[in-house]
Every structure is written in C-alpha cells, then in structure tokens.
Short mmCIF file of C-alpha atoms in Angstrom, two decimals:
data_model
loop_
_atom_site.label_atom_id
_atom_site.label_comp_id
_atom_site.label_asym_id
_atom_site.label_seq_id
_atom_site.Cartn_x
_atom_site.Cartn_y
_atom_site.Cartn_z
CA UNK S 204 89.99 29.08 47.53
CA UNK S 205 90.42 29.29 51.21
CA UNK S 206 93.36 31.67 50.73
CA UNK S 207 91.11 34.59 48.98
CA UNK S 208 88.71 34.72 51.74
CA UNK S 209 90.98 35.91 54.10
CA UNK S 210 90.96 39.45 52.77
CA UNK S 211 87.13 39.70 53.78
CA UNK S 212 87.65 38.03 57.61
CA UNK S 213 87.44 40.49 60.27
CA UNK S 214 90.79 40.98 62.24
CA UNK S 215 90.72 39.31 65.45
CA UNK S 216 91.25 41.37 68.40
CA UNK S 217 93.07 40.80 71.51
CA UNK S 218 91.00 40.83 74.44
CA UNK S 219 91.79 42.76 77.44
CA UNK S 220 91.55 41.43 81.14
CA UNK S 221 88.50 42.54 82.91
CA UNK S 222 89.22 45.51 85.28
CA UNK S 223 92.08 46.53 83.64
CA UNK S 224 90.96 50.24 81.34
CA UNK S 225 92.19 50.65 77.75
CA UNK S 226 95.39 53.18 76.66
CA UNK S 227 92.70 55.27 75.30
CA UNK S 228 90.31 55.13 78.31
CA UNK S 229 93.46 56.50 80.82
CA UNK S 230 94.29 59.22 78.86
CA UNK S 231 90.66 60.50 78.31
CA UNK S 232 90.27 59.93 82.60
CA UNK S 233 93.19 61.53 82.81
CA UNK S 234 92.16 64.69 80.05
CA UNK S 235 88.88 65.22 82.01
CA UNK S 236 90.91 64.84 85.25
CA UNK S 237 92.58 68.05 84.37
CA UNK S 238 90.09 70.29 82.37
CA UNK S 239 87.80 69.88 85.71
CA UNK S 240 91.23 71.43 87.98
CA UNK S 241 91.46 73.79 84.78
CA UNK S 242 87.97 75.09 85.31
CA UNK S 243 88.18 75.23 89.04
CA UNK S 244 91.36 77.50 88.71
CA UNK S 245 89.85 79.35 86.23
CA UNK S 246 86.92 80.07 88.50
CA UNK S 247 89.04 81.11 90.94
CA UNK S 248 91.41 83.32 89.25
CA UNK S 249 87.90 85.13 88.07
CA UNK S 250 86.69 85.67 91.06
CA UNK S 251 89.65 86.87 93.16
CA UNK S 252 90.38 89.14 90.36
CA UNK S 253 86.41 90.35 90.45
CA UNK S 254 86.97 90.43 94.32
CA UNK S 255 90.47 92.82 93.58
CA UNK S 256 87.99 95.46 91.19
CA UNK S 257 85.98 96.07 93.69
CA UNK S 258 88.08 96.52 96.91
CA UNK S 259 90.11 98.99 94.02
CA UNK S 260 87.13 100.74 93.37
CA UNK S 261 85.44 101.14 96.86
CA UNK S 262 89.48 102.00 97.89
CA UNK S 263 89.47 104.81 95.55
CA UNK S 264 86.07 106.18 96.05
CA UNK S 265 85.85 105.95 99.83
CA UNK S 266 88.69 105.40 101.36
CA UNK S 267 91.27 107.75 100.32
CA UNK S 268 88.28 110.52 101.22
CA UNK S 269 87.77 108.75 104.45
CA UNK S 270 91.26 108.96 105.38
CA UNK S 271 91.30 113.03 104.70
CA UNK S 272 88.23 113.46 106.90
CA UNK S 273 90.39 112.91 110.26
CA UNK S 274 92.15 115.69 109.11
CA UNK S 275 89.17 118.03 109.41
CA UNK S 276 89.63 119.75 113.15
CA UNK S 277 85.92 120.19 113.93
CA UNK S 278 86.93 123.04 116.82
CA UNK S 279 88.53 125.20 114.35
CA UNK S 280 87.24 127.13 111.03
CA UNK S 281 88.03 125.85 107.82
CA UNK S 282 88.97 127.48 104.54
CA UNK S 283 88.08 126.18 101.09
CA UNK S 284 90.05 127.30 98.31
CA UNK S 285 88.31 127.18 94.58
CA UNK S 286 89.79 126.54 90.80
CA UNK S 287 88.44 130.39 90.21
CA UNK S 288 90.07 131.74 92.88
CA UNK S 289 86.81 131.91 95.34
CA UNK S 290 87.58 131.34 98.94
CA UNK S 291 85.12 130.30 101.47
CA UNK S 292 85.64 129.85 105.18
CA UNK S 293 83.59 128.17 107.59
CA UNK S 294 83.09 124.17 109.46
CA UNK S 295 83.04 121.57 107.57
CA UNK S 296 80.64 118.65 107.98
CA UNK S 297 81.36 116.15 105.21
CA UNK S 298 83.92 115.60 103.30
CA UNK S 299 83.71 112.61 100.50
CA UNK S 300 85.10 112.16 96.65
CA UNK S 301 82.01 114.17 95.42
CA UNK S 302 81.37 117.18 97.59
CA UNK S 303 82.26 118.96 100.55
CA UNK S 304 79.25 120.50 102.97
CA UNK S 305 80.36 123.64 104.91
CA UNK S 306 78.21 125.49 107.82
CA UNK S 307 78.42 128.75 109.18
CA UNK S 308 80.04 130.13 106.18
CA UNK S 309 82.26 133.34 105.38
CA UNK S 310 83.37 134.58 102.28
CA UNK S 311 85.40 137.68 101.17
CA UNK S 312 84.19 140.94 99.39
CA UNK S 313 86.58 143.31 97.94
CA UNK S 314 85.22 146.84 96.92
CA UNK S 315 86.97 148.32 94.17
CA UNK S 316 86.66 152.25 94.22
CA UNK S 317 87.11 153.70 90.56
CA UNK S 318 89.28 156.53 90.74
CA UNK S 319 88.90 160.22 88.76
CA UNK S 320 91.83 158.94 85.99
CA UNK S 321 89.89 155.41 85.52
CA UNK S 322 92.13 152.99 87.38
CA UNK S 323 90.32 150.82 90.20
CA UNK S 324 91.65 151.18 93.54
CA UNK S 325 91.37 147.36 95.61
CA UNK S 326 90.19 148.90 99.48
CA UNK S 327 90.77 146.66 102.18
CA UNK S 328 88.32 142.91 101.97
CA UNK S 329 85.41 142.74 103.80
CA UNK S 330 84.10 139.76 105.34
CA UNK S 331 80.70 138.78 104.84
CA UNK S 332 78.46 136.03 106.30
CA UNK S 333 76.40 134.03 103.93
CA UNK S 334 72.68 134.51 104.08
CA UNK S 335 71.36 138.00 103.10
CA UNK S 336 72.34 137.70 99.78
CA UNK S 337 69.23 138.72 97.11
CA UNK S 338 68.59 135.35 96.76
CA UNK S 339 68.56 134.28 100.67
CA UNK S 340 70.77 131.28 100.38
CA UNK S 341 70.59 128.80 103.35
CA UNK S 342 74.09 129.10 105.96
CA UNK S 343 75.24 125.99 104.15
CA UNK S 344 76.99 125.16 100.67
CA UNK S 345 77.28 122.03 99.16
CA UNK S 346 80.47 122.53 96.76
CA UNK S 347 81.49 119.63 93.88
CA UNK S 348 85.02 118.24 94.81
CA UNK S 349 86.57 118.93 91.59
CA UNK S 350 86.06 122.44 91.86
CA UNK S 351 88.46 122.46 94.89
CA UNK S 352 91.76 123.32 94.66
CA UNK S 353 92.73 122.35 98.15
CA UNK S 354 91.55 123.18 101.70
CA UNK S 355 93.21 124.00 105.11
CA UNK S 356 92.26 124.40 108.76
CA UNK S 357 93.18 127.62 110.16
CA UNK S 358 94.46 128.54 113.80
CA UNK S 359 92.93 130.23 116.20
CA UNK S 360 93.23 134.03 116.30
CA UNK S 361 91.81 137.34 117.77
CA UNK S 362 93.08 139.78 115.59
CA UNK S 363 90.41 141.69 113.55
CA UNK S 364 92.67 142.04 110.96
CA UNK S 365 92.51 138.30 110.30
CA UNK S 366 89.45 135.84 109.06
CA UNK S 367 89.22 133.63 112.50
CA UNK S 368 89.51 137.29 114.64
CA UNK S 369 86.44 138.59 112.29
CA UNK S 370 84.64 135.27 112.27
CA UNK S 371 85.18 136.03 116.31
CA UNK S 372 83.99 139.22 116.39
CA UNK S 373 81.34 138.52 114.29
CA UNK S 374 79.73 135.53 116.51
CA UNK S 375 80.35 138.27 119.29
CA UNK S 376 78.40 140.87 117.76
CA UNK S 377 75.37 138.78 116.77
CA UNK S 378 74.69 136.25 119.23
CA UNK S 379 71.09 135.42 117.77
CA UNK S 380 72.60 135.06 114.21
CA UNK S 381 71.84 137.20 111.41
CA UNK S 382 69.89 139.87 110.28
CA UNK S 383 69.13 140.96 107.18
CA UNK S 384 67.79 144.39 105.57
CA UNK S 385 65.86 144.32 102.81
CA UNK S 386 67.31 145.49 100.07
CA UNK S 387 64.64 146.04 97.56
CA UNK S 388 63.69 148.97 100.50
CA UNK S 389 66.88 150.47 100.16
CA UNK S 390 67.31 150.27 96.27
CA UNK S 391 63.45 152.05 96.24
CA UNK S 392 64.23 154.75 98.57
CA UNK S 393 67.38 155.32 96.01
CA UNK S 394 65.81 155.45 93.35
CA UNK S 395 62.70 158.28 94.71
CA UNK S 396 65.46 160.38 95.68
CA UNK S 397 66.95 160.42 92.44
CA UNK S 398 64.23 160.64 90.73
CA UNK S 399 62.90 163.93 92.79
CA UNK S 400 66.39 165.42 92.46
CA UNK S 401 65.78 165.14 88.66
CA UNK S 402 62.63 166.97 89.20
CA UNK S 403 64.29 169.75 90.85
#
C-alpha cells in the first residue's frame, strides 16, 4: 500500500547553499545587465544622431550663406542678376538663404524706338536710380534668394560708358540725392495740349 502513495508525494528538492544565486537567477541578472547598456546606447545613438540633424540643418541654412557674405566687397558696387533677366546694381547689406537687401540701387532702362516699317530699334540703356518711380519706392529692395541667378562685385571704373562710371557720375551730379518731377504734372500738361490741338 505504501508503494501507491508515492505517485501523490511531492518531489524533494535539492537545496541550494545560502549565498550562492540559482542558474535561472544569473541569467535573468545577467539579461537585465544588458538591456540597461542596450538602452543607454540606444539613448545615445538617438541623441547624437538628433544632435547631427540639427548642426545639418543650421549648416545648410546659415552657414553656407554666411560663408558667401565675406565675399561681398562693401567698397565696391554690386550687381544682382535675376531668373527673368532683370539686373540690379547697387551695395549690398545682407545676404542670407532667404533674401538679399541692396541700397543705393541702379537698374537699366532700354528705350525701344519703333521704326516707320514696324521693327523696334534697341537705343543705347539708360541708367536709372531707384526712387521716382510712380509708385515712390524706398532706395532699398529686399529680393527672395531663389529668384537670383547669381551675383558679382564689379571693379572700379570711370568710364561713362560703363555702370560703376555712371553710378560715379551720378553721385557727382547729385550730391543731396535725388529729385524727382512729378509726373502726373507732366502727363496733364500732355494731355491739354493735345486736347487744344484737337480743338484747332
């Protein structure tokens, strides 16, 4: 009878000396030992590589721009070439990834003569300072960087034929700065005379 209650006894386990951990405790020590240097790398892989955007990004939107801007010789007259062929010439005061500010500028104006068999004839370019335009603009322009094709200092020069020599002559000619007719005047006193010619 003894014999068939065996079946039903609990196993008896060995016991372990104190102090001394388990197979199963080491490896789970161990397991936790390493997910903890996991995370920790992890951490640091994330951040460095956060760290590495930004420098990128700050790289691309300042300092490539910066690094042009000690290109810009402040004693001499810049000129500022557009996608639409527009050219504008004066000093320029910022330069960045978004814009470019230019003072004191100069742009040209070509007057195209139509001739008796209906060709245009290009006369020679005129220079003209930016101000007395009909809507009065301010001797400053603010123009978006990706409308610029590329830009270029250009050498001194007392030539009238050339844009510094006119700029020159220019500065030379009006020492207090502009002055501006009115135009609507003009356009008025155009139009009465044409009008009393009619009448005649």
């Amino acid at each position: 009878m003894d014999w068939m209650n065996r079946g039903t006894r609990p196993n008896p386990t060995v016991s372990q000396p104190a102090g001394q951990p388990t197979a199963s405790g080491h490896t789970t020590k161990k397991r936790l030992k390493n997910q903890r240097w996991l995370r920790i790398a992890s951490i640091a892989l994330l951040f460095s590589g956060t760290a590495l955007l930004v420098a990128l990004v700050l790289y691309t939107s300042f300092g490539s721009r910066s690094d042009e801007n000690k290109y810009v010789d402040s004693s001499k007259t810049q000129a500022v070439f557009l996608n639409g062929g527009q050219v504008y010439f004066g000093h320029i005061k910022a330069l960045n990834n978004k814009y470019i500010t230019m003072s004191g500028v100069f742009y040209l104006r070509v007057n195209q003569q139509v001739q008796p068999n209906g060709q245009q004839q290009n006369s020679n370019p005129e220079l003209v300072k930016l101000g007395c335009e009909l809507h009065r603009p301010k001797d400053e322009m603010v123009i978006n960087r990706e409308q610029v094709t590329f830009w270029e200092n250009l050498k001194e020069d007392s030539s009238d034929k050339t844009v510094p020599g006119a700029i020159k002559k220019y500065i030379a000619n009006n020492p207090n700065g502009q002055t501006c007719t009115d135009t609507t005047t003009q356009s008025n006193d155009t139009t009465t005379n044409s009008s009393a010619t009619k009448k005649q």
